[in-house]
mmCIF file of C-alpha atoms in Angstrom:
data_model
loop_
_atom_site.group_PDB
_atom_site.id
_atom_site.type_symbol
_atom_site.label_atom_id
_atom_site.label_comp_id
_atom_site.label_asym_id
_atom_site.label_seq_id
_atom_site.Cartn_x
_atom_site.Cartn_y
_atom_site.Cartn_z
ATOM 1 C CA UNK A 1 143.722 120.034 128.823
ATOM 2 C CA UNK A 2 142.664 123.268 130.547
ATOM 3 C CA UNK A 3 145.487 125.579 131.621
ATOM 4 C CA UNK A 4 146.326 125.693 135.314
ATOM 5 C CA UNK A 5 146.770 129.340 136.394
ATOM 6 C CA UNK A 6 149.104 128.355 139.227
ATOM 7 C CA UNK A 7 151.373 126.626 136.742
ATOM 8 C CA UNK A 8 151.409 129.703 134.497
ATOM 9 C CA UNK A 9 152.381 131.911 137.440
ATOM 10 C CA UNK A 10 155.017 129.379 138.525
ATOM 11 C CA UNK A 11 156.519 129.394 135.032
ATOM 12 C CA UNK A 12 156.437 133.193 135.062
ATOM 13 C CA UNK A 13 158.428 133.217 138.305
ATOM 14 C CA UNK A 14 160.909 130.684 136.920
ATOM 15 C CA UNK A 15 161.528 132.508 133.615
ATOM 16 C CA UNK A 16 162.218 135.804 135.417
ATOM 17 C CA UNK A 17 164.550 134.053 137.867
ATOM 18 C CA UNK A 18 166.303 132.422 134.897
ATOM 19 C CA UNK A 19 167.099 135.842 133.424
ATOM 20 C CA UNK A 20 168.290 137.109 136.810
ATOM 21 C CA UNK A 21 170.257 133.896 137.312
ATOM 22 C CA UNK A 22 172.291 134.731 134.204
ATOM 23 C CA UNK A 23 173.192 138.101 135.734
ATOM 24 C CA UNK A 24 176.795 138.389 136.862
ATOM 25 C CA UNK A 25 175.967 141.097 139.421
ATOM 26 C CA UNK A 26 173.474 138.922 141.313
ATOM 27 C CA UNK A 27 175.336 135.621 141.151
ATOM 28 C CA UNK A 28 178.623 137.267 142.209
ATOM 29 C CA UNK A 29 177.314 139.508 144.982
ATOM 30 C CA UNK A 30 175.090 136.853 146.558
ATOM 31 C CA UNK A 31 178.083 134.562 147.074
ATOM 32 C CA UNK A 32 176.483 132.153 144.626
ATOM 33 C CA UNK A 33 173.506 131.449 146.923
ATOM 34 C CA UNK A 34 171.161 133.136 144.450
ATOM 35 C CA UNK A 35 172.686 130.989 141.692
ATOM 36 C CA UNK A 36 172.150 127.797 143.732
ATOM 37 C CA UNK A 37 168.608 128.879 144.625
ATOM 38 C CA UNK A 38 167.544 129.527 141.010
ATOM 39 C CA UNK A 39 169.280 126.533 139.478
ATOM 40 C CA UNK A 40 167.945 124.164 142.129
ATOM 41 C CA UNK A 41 164.524 124.160 140.479
ATOM 42 C CA UNK A 42 164.035 126.537 137.518
ATOM 43 C CA UNK A 43 164.839 124.187 134.610
ATOM 44 C CA UNK A 44 163.282 121.111 136.288
ATOM 45 C CA UNK A 45 160.123 123.187 136.918
ATOM 46 C CA UNK A 46 159.622 123.728 133.178
ATOM 47 C CA UNK A 47 160.233 120.037 132.448
ATOM 48 C CA UNK A 48 157.955 118.857 135.270
ATOM 49 C CA UNK A 49 155.068 121.071 134.175
ATOM 50 C CA UNK A 50 155.560 120.043 130.564
ATOM 51 C CA UNK A 51 155.178 116.415 131.658
ATOM 52 C CA UNK A 52 152.209 117.419 133.807
ATOM 53 C CA UNK A 53 150.227 118.157 130.633
ATOM 54 C CA UNK A 54 151.233 114.953 128.820
ATOM 55 C CA UNK A 55 148.197 112.941 127.798
ATOM 56 C CA UNK A 56 148.705 109.201 127.389
ATOM 57 C CA UNK A 57 146.973 107.950 124.280
ATOM 58 C CA UNK A 58 145.897 111.458 123.307
ATOM 59 C CA UNK A 59 145.943 112.800 119.767
ATOM 60 C CA UNK A 60 146.947 111.276 116.477
ATOM 61 C CA UNK A 61 149.868 111.896 114.166
ATOM 62 C CA UNK A 62 153.484 110.851 114.403
ATOM 63 C CA UNK A 63 155.513 111.331 117.559
ATOM 64 C CA UNK A 64 158.125 113.490 115.832
ATOM 65 C CA UNK A 65 155.527 115.608 114.038
ATOM 66 C CA UNK A 66 153.625 116.389 117.258
ATOM 67 C CA UNK A 67 156.760 117.719 118.962
ATOM 68 C CA UNK A 68 158.308 119.713 116.111
ATOM 69 C CA UNK A 69 156.817 122.937 117.503
ATOM 70 C CA UNK A 70 159.863 123.119 119.777
ATOM 71 C CA UNK A 71 162.265 122.907 116.832
ATOM 72 C CA UNK A 72 160.841 125.881 114.902
ATOM 73 C CA UNK A 73 161.562 128.497 117.608
ATOM 74 C CA UNK A 74 164.981 126.909 118.148
ATOM 75 C CA UNK A 75 165.889 127.290 114.486
ATOM 76 C CA UNK A 76 164.399 130.801 114.230
ATOM 77 C CA UNK A 77 166.313 131.938 117.324
ATOM 78 C CA UNK A 78 169.558 130.408 116.057
ATOM 79 C CA UNK A 79 169.097 132.049 112.649
ATOM 80 C CA UNK A 80 168.294 135.476 114.113
ATOM 81 C CA UNK A 81 171.306 135.259 116.435
ATOM 82 C CA UNK A 82 173.604 134.332 113.554
ATOM 83 C CA UNK A 83 172.261 137.147 111.343
ATOM 84 C CA UNK A 84 172.727 139.796 114.061
ATOM 85 C CA UNK A 85 176.217 138.526 114.890
ATOM 86 C CA UNK A 86 177.255 138.406 111.237
ATOM 87 C CA UNK A 87 176.633 142.171 110.993
ATOM 88 C CA UNK A 88 179.372 142.711 113.604
ATOM 89 C CA UNK A 89 181.603 139.626 113.374
ATOM 90 C CA UNK A 90 181.528 136.646 111.010
ATOM 91 C CA UNK A 91 183.731 134.666 113.401
ATOM 92 C CA UNK A 92 181.268 135.170 116.265
ATOM 93 C CA UNK A 93 178.379 134.191 113.992
ATOM 94 C CA UNK A 94 180.141 130.954 112.998
ATOM 95 C CA UNK A 95 180.983 130.208 116.636
ATOM 96 C CA UNK A 96 177.336 130.635 117.639
ATOM 97 C CA UNK A 97 176.189 128.459 114.720
ATOM 98 C CA UNK A 98 178.480 125.687 115.977
ATOM 99 C CA UNK A 99 177.082 126.206 119.472
ATOM 100 C CA UNK A 100 173.547 125.698 118.170
ATOM 101 C CA UNK A 101 174.643 122.338 116.791
ATOM 102 C CA UNK A 102 176.282 121.273 120.055
ATOM 103 C CA UNK A 103 173.461 122.615 122.243
ATOM 104 C CA UNK A 104 174.230 122.662 125.947
ATOM 105 C CA UNK A 105 177.408 123.492 127.870
ATOM 106 C CA UNK A 106 178.311 120.031 129.082
ATOM 107 C CA UNK A 107 180.009 118.590 132.146
ATOM 108 C CA UNK A 108 183.227 120.204 133.424
ATOM 109 C CA UNK A 109 184.829 116.761 133.868
ATOM 110 C CA UNK A 110 183.626 114.793 130.828
ATOM 111 C CA UNK A 111 186.177 113.260 128.464
ATOM 112 C CA UNK A 112 184.776 115.162 125.442
ATOM 113 C CA UNK A 113 183.712 118.793 126.002
ATOM 114 C CA UNK A 114 182.501 121.651 123.785
ATOM 115 C CA UNK A 115 182.792 124.642 126.126
ATOM 116 C CA UNK A 116 183.741 127.167 123.455
ATOM 117 C CA UNK A 117 180.567 126.445 121.455
ATOM 118 C CA UNK A 118 177.270 127.209 123.179
ATOM 119 C CA UNK A 119 173.698 127.886 122.041
ATOM 120 C CA UNK A 120 172.593 129.799 125.121
ATOM 121 C CA UNK A 121 169.335 129.049 126.924
ATOM 122 C CA UNK A 122 167.617 127.633 123.813
ATOM 123 C CA UNK A 123 169.498 124.380 124.360
ATOM 124 C CA UNK A 124 166.567 123.647 126.674
ATOM 125 C CA UNK A 125 164.134 123.523 123.710
ATOM 126 C CA UNK A 126 166.209 120.969 121.865
ATOM 127 C CA UNK A 127 166.613 118.812 124.979
ATOM 128 C CA UNK A 128 162.886 119.028 125.752
ATOM 129 C CA UNK A 129 162.060 118.053 122.162
ATOM 130 C CA UNK A 130 164.088 114.845 122.482
ATOM 131 C CA UNK A 131 162.697 114.199 125.969
ATOM 132 C CA UNK A 132 159.103 114.376 124.715
ATOM 133 C CA UNK A 133 159.927 112.076 121.800
ATOM 134 C CA UNK A 134 161.638 109.549 124.081
ATOM 135 C CA UNK A 135 158.820 109.662 126.617
ATOM 136 C CA UNK A 136 156.139 109.148 123.969
ATOM 137 C CA UNK A 137 158.043 106.084 122.716
ATOM 138 C CA UNK A 138 158.415 104.759 126.271
ATOM 139 C CA UNK A 139 154.693 105.134 126.892
ATOM 140 C CA UNK A 140 153.893 103.509 123.564
ATOM 141 C CA UNK A 141 156.145 100.472 123.904
ATOM 142 C CA UNK A 142 156.622 99.995 127.656
ATOM 143 C CA UNK A 143 153.097 100.971 128.657
ATOM 144 C CA UNK A 144 152.688 100.895 132.441
ATOM 145 C CA UNK A 145 156.466 100.970 133.089
ATOM 146 C CA UNK A 146 156.838 104.567 131.875
ATOM 147 C CA UNK A 147 157.918 105.946 135.271
ATOM 148 C CA UNK A 148 160.491 103.245 136.026
ATOM 149 C CA UNK A 149 161.913 103.326 132.473
ATOM 150 C CA UNK A 150 162.193 107.117 132.522
ATOM 151 C CA UNK A 151 164.033 107.134 135.841
ATOM 152 C CA UNK A 152 166.404 104.368 134.703
ATOM 153 C CA UNK A 153 167.272 106.034 131.372
ATOM 154 C CA UNK A 154 167.756 109.424 133.036
ATOM 155 C CA UNK A 155 170.206 108.039 135.580
ATOM 156 C CA UNK A 156 172.166 106.186 132.896
ATOM 157 C CA UNK A 157 172.523 109.268 130.681
ATOM 158 C CA UNK A 158 173.302 111.627 133.574
ATOM 159 C CA UNK A 159 176.249 109.317 134.265
ATOM 160 C CA UNK A 160 177.297 109.126 130.587
ATOM 161 C CA UNK A 161 176.934 112.851 129.859
ATOM 162 C CA UNK A 162 178.647 113.939 133.062
ATOM 163 C CA UNK A 163 181.627 111.590 132.824
ATOM 164 C CA UNK A 164 182.179 110.930 129.127
ATOM 165 C CA UNK A 165 180.555 113.120 126.467
ATOM 166 C CA UNK A 166 178.121 115.965 125.939
ATOM 167 C CA UNK A 167 176.291 114.381 122.989
ATOM 168 C CA UNK A 168 175.647 117.044 120.282
ATOM 169 C CA UNK A 169 172.134 118.261 119.433
ATOM 170 C CA UNK A 170 171.168 117.644 123.091
ATOM 171 C CA UNK A 171 170.400 114.020 122.262
ATOM 172 C CA UNK A 172 171.824 112.946 125.624
ATOM 173 C CA UNK A 173 170.358 115.901 127.513
ATOM 174 C CA UNK A 174 166.894 114.818 126.380
ATOM 175 C CA UNK A 175 167.359 111.519 128.205
ATOM 176 C CA UNK A 176 168.469 113.292 131.395
ATOM 177 C CA UNK A 177 165.198 115.274 131.348
ATOM 178 C CA UNK A 178 163.062 112.123 131.411
ATOM 179 C CA UNK A 179 163.035 111.737 135.182
ATOM 180 C CA UNK A 180 161.529 115.207 135.674
ATOM 181 C CA UNK A 181 159.115 114.832 132.777
ATOM 182 C CA UNK A 182 157.777 111.542 134.159
ATOM 183 C CA UNK A 183 157.498 113.038 137.654
ATOM 184 C CA UNK A 184 155.380 115.814 136.144
ATOM 185 C CA UNK A 185 152.884 113.288 134.792
ATOM 186 C CA UNK A 186 153.009 111.426 138.105
ATOM 187 C CA UNK A 187 152.150 114.636 140.012
ATOM 188 C CA UNK A 188 149.186 115.173 137.702
ATOM 189 C CA UNK A 189 147.918 111.636 138.241
ATOM 190 C CA UNK A 190 148.115 111.757 142.025
ATOM 191 C CA UNK A 191 146.847 115.392 141.996
ATOM 192 C CA UNK A 192 149.552 117.834 143.003
ATOM 193 C CA UNK A 193 147.017 119.733 145.141
ATOM 194 C CA UNK A 194 146.176 116.633 147.206
ATOM 195 C CA UNK A 195 149.707 115.990 148.489
ATOM 196 C CA UNK A 196 149.727 116.282 152.277
ATOM 197 C CA UNK A 197 152.332 117.561 154.760
ATOM 198 C CA UNK A 198 153.498 120.341 152.444
ATOM 199 C CA UNK A 199 155.759 121.841 155.109
ATOM 200 C CA UNK A 200 157.988 118.771 154.820
ATOM 201 C CA UNK A 201 158.338 119.459 151.099
ATOM 202 C CA UNK A 202 159.355 123.070 151.734
ATOM 203 C CA UNK A 203 161.818 121.980 154.417
ATOM 204 C CA UNK A 204 163.375 119.319 152.181
ATOM 205 C CA UNK A 205 163.951 121.859 149.418
ATOM 206 C CA UNK A 206 165.787 124.237 151.746
ATOM 207 C CA UNK A 207 167.873 121.362 153.112
ATOM 208 C CA UNK A 208 168.820 120.393 149.556
ATOM 209 C CA UNK A 209 169.917 123.996 148.890
ATOM 210 C CA UNK A 210 172.446 123.692 151.693
ATOM 211 C CA UNK A 211 173.875 120.293 150.819
ATOM 212 C CA UNK A 212 173.779 120.000 147.032
ATOM 213 C CA UNK A 213 174.032 121.889 143.741
ATOM 214 C CA UNK A 214 172.054 121.230 140.561
ATOM 215 C CA UNK A 215 172.886 122.422 137.044
ATOM 216 C CA UNK A 216 171.031 120.566 134.287
ATOM 217 C CA UNK A 217 173.079 122.253 131.520
ATOM 218 C CA UNK A 218 176.268 120.753 132.967
ATOM 219 C CA UNK A 219 174.685 117.467 134.117
ATOM 220 C CA UNK A 220 175.790 118.392 137.646
ATOM 221 C CA UNK A 221 173.859 116.698 140.471
ATOM 222 C CA UNK A 222 176.234 116.885 143.459
ATOM 223 C CA UNK A 223 174.203 114.423 145.523
ATOM 224 C CA UNK A 224 172.013 112.847 142.864
ATOM 225 C CA UNK A 225 168.914 111.741 144.860
ATOM 226 C CA UNK A 226 168.952 114.923 146.941
ATOM 227 C CA UNK A 227 169.377 117.142 143.862
ATOM 228 C CA UNK A 228 166.453 115.530 142.036
ATOM 229 C CA UNK A 229 164.108 115.423 145.028
ATOM 230 C CA UNK A 230 165.122 118.966 145.921
ATOM 231 C CA UNK A 231 164.176 120.137 142.420
ATOM 232 C CA UNK A 232 160.774 118.451 142.694
ATOM 233 C CA UNK A 233 160.186 119.936 146.159
ATOM 234 C CA UNK A 234 161.308 123.355 144.917
ATOM 235 C CA UNK A 235 158.840 123.131 142.030
ATOM 236 C CA UNK A 236 155.962 122.252 144.367
ATOM 237 C CA UNK A 237 156.989 125.090 146.709
ATOM 238 C CA UNK A 238 156.924 127.653 143.885
ATOM 239 C CA UNK A 239 153.593 126.189 142.731
ATOM 240 C CA UNK A 240 152.127 126.697 146.221
ATOM 241 C CA UNK A 241 153.605 130.185 146.442
ATOM 242 C CA UNK A 242 151.924 131.129 143.150
ATOM 243 C CA UNK A 243 148.505 130.523 144.741
ATOM 244 C CA UNK A 244 149.064 133.442 147.112
ATOM 245 C CA UNK A 245 150.145 135.943 144.444
ATOM 246 C CA UNK A 246 147.286 138.256 143.536
ATOM 247 C CA UNK A 247 146.514 141.467 141.667
ATOM 248 C CA UNK A 248 148.609 143.049 138.930
ATOM 249 C CA UNK A 249 151.700 141.054 139.865
ATOM 250 C CA UNK A 250 149.752 137.829 139.317
ATOM 251 C CA UNK A 251 148.585 139.118 135.916
ATOM 252 C CA UNK A 252 152.149 139.997 134.959
ATOM 253 C CA UNK A 253 153.482 136.591 136.024
ATOM 254 C CA UNK A 254 150.610 134.792 134.278
ATOM 255 C CA UNK A 255 151.426 136.648 131.060
ATOM 256 C CA UNK A 256 155.111 135.794 131.447
ATOM 257 C CA UNK A 257 154.214 132.162 132.156
ATOM 258 C CA UNK A 258 152.123 131.933 129.011
ATOM 259 C CA UNK A 259 154.941 133.444 126.943
ATOM 260 C CA UNK A 260 157.965 131.687 128.409
ATOM 261 C CA UNK A 261 158.975 130.351 124.999
ATOM 262 C CA UNK A 262 159.119 133.829 123.471
ATOM 263 C CA UNK A 263 160.958 135.266 126.493
ATOM 264 C CA UNK A 264 163.431 132.364 126.511
ATOM 265 C CA UNK A 265 164.269 132.833 122.833
ATOM 266 C CA UNK A 266 164.660 136.621 123.120
ATOM 267 C CA UNK A 267 166.864 136.122 126.157
ATOM 268 C CA UNK A 268 168.970 133.597 124.214
ATOM 269 C CA UNK A 269 169.521 136.012 121.328
ATOM 270 C CA UNK A 270 170.491 138.715 123.848
ATOM 271 C CA UNK A 271 172.935 136.278 125.463
ATOM 272 C CA UNK A 272 174.464 135.386 122.105
ATOM 273 C CA UNK A 273 174.863 138.950 120.836
ATOM 274 C CA UNK A 274 175.525 141.196 123.842
ATOM 275 C CA UNK A 275 179.332 140.803 124.019
ATOM 276 C CA UNK A 276 179.790 141.351 120.303
ATOM 277 C CA UNK A 277 177.484 144.383 120.271
ATOM 278 C CA UNK A 278 179.087 145.914 123.394
ATOM 279 C CA UNK A 279 182.562 145.503 121.911
ATOM 280 C CA UNK A 280 181.479 147.005 118.569
ATOM 281 C CA UNK A 281 179.960 150.017 120.356
ATOM 282 C CA UNK A 282 183.149 150.594 122.358
ATOM 283 C CA UNK A 283 181.858 149.463 125.771
ATOM 284 C CA UNK A 284 183.861 147.422 128.232
ATOM 285 C CA UNK A 285 182.113 144.053 128.136
ATOM 286 C CA UNK A 286 183.954 142.967 131.294
ATOM 287 C CA UNK A 287 182.280 145.695 133.358
ATOM 288 C CA UNK A 288 179.595 143.703 135.149
ATOM 289 C CA UNK A 289 176.891 146.325 135.609
ATOM 290 C CA UNK A 290 177.025 147.575 132.006
ATOM 291 C CA UNK A 291 177.022 143.987 130.802
ATOM 292 C CA UNK A 292 173.903 143.108 132.805
ATOM 293 C CA UNK A 293 172.033 146.271 131.770
ATOM 294 C CA UNK A 294 172.846 145.570 128.130
ATOM 295 C CA UNK A 295 171.654 141.995 128.635
ATOM 296 C CA UNK A 296 168.304 143.179 130.020
ATOM 297 C CA UNK A 297 167.864 145.901 127.387
ATOM 298 C CA UNK A 298 168.555 143.499 124.520
ATOM 299 C CA UNK A 299 166.158 140.895 125.944
ATOM 300 C CA UNK A 300 163.370 143.505 126.150
ATOM 301 C CA UNK A 301 164.212 144.916 122.702
ATOM 302 C CA UNK A 302 164.136 141.527 120.984
ATOM 303 C CA UNK A 303 160.921 140.655 122.823
ATOM 304 C CA UNK A 304 159.207 143.836 121.595
ATOM 305 C CA UNK A 305 160.426 143.352 118.023
ATOM 306 C CA UNK A 306 159.158 139.783 117.917
ATOM 307 C CA UNK A 307 155.920 140.656 119.710
ATOM 308 C CA UNK A 308 155.151 143.370 117.174
ATOM 309 C CA UNK A 309 156.208 141.308 114.174
ATOM 310 C CA UNK A 310 154.268 139.070 111.806
ATOM 311 C CA UNK A 311 151.655 137.018 113.704
ATOM 312 C CA UNK A 312 152.469 133.844 111.754
ATOM 313 C CA UNK A 313 156.027 133.972 113.120
ATOM 314 C CA UNK A 314 154.782 134.775 116.620
ATOM 315 C CA UNK A 315 152.668 131.590 116.638
ATOM 316 C CA UNK A 316 155.887 129.556 116.669
ATOM 317 C CA UNK A 317 156.690 130.962 120.116
ATOM 318 C CA UNK A 318 153.431 130.131 121.886
ATOM 319 C CA UNK A 319 154.073 128.180 125.103
#
């Protein structure tokens, strides 16, 4: 399927906002509004536009085999993070390795939690891998009920993961992604550009920002229907906004959108290693500004190293 430039620009916007959303300076000084704004749509946007490109009945090969391209960058990122950490602290390297097994953060109220072990932003790749596998199976065996089945399974696992357990390897998180993935395919089928009364969509998103909070990593949907619809409306709003971005900024965002996988993985390694590196170099890792600058510098450094490295490795990070 031919690439949609608006989607690339939208993904570019979302990946940059993701990096900024992990910045303590911005999330603290904006009284958490910036945090709510970014998290209201940025992860769902990637899932929705991944589902947008799903082709029912397209391609041969096994379901697992076709989706393994998400596992390779996950494993490479985890390995690189562990190697860098092991140079400074074996304990930190082991902690990160455990985090890569657990995957995402998990609900703050679930009966079984793994807060001390986290993989960073690459948890998204593992969850999306499972989501794509589940969705392909749903389409294969439930045929025309793919939308209803996806919504039902998502709601069930949002409830389970939020209240009871953050299932390791993002097995549960993959189910919670299904609702957004199926909506992505639905938007493609009805033609996202043909949806009328767009101002109502924009308005609904801003209303949702006021009344609810969404955090897919913690399975937090304060008002579930409003959170999900708000994420969809936010995605469409960013998509429409991308149409009006021109010139060099559009080229930059298009490039970022085409390389979101590489940026995500570099950002994850920076997240995993920054505290250990700052401590080893004698910096105060609790000082917010220094922490954020180090975060940005490491993300750029890892990106450049990977970008200039062996092309066969780089292929694993193509979005």
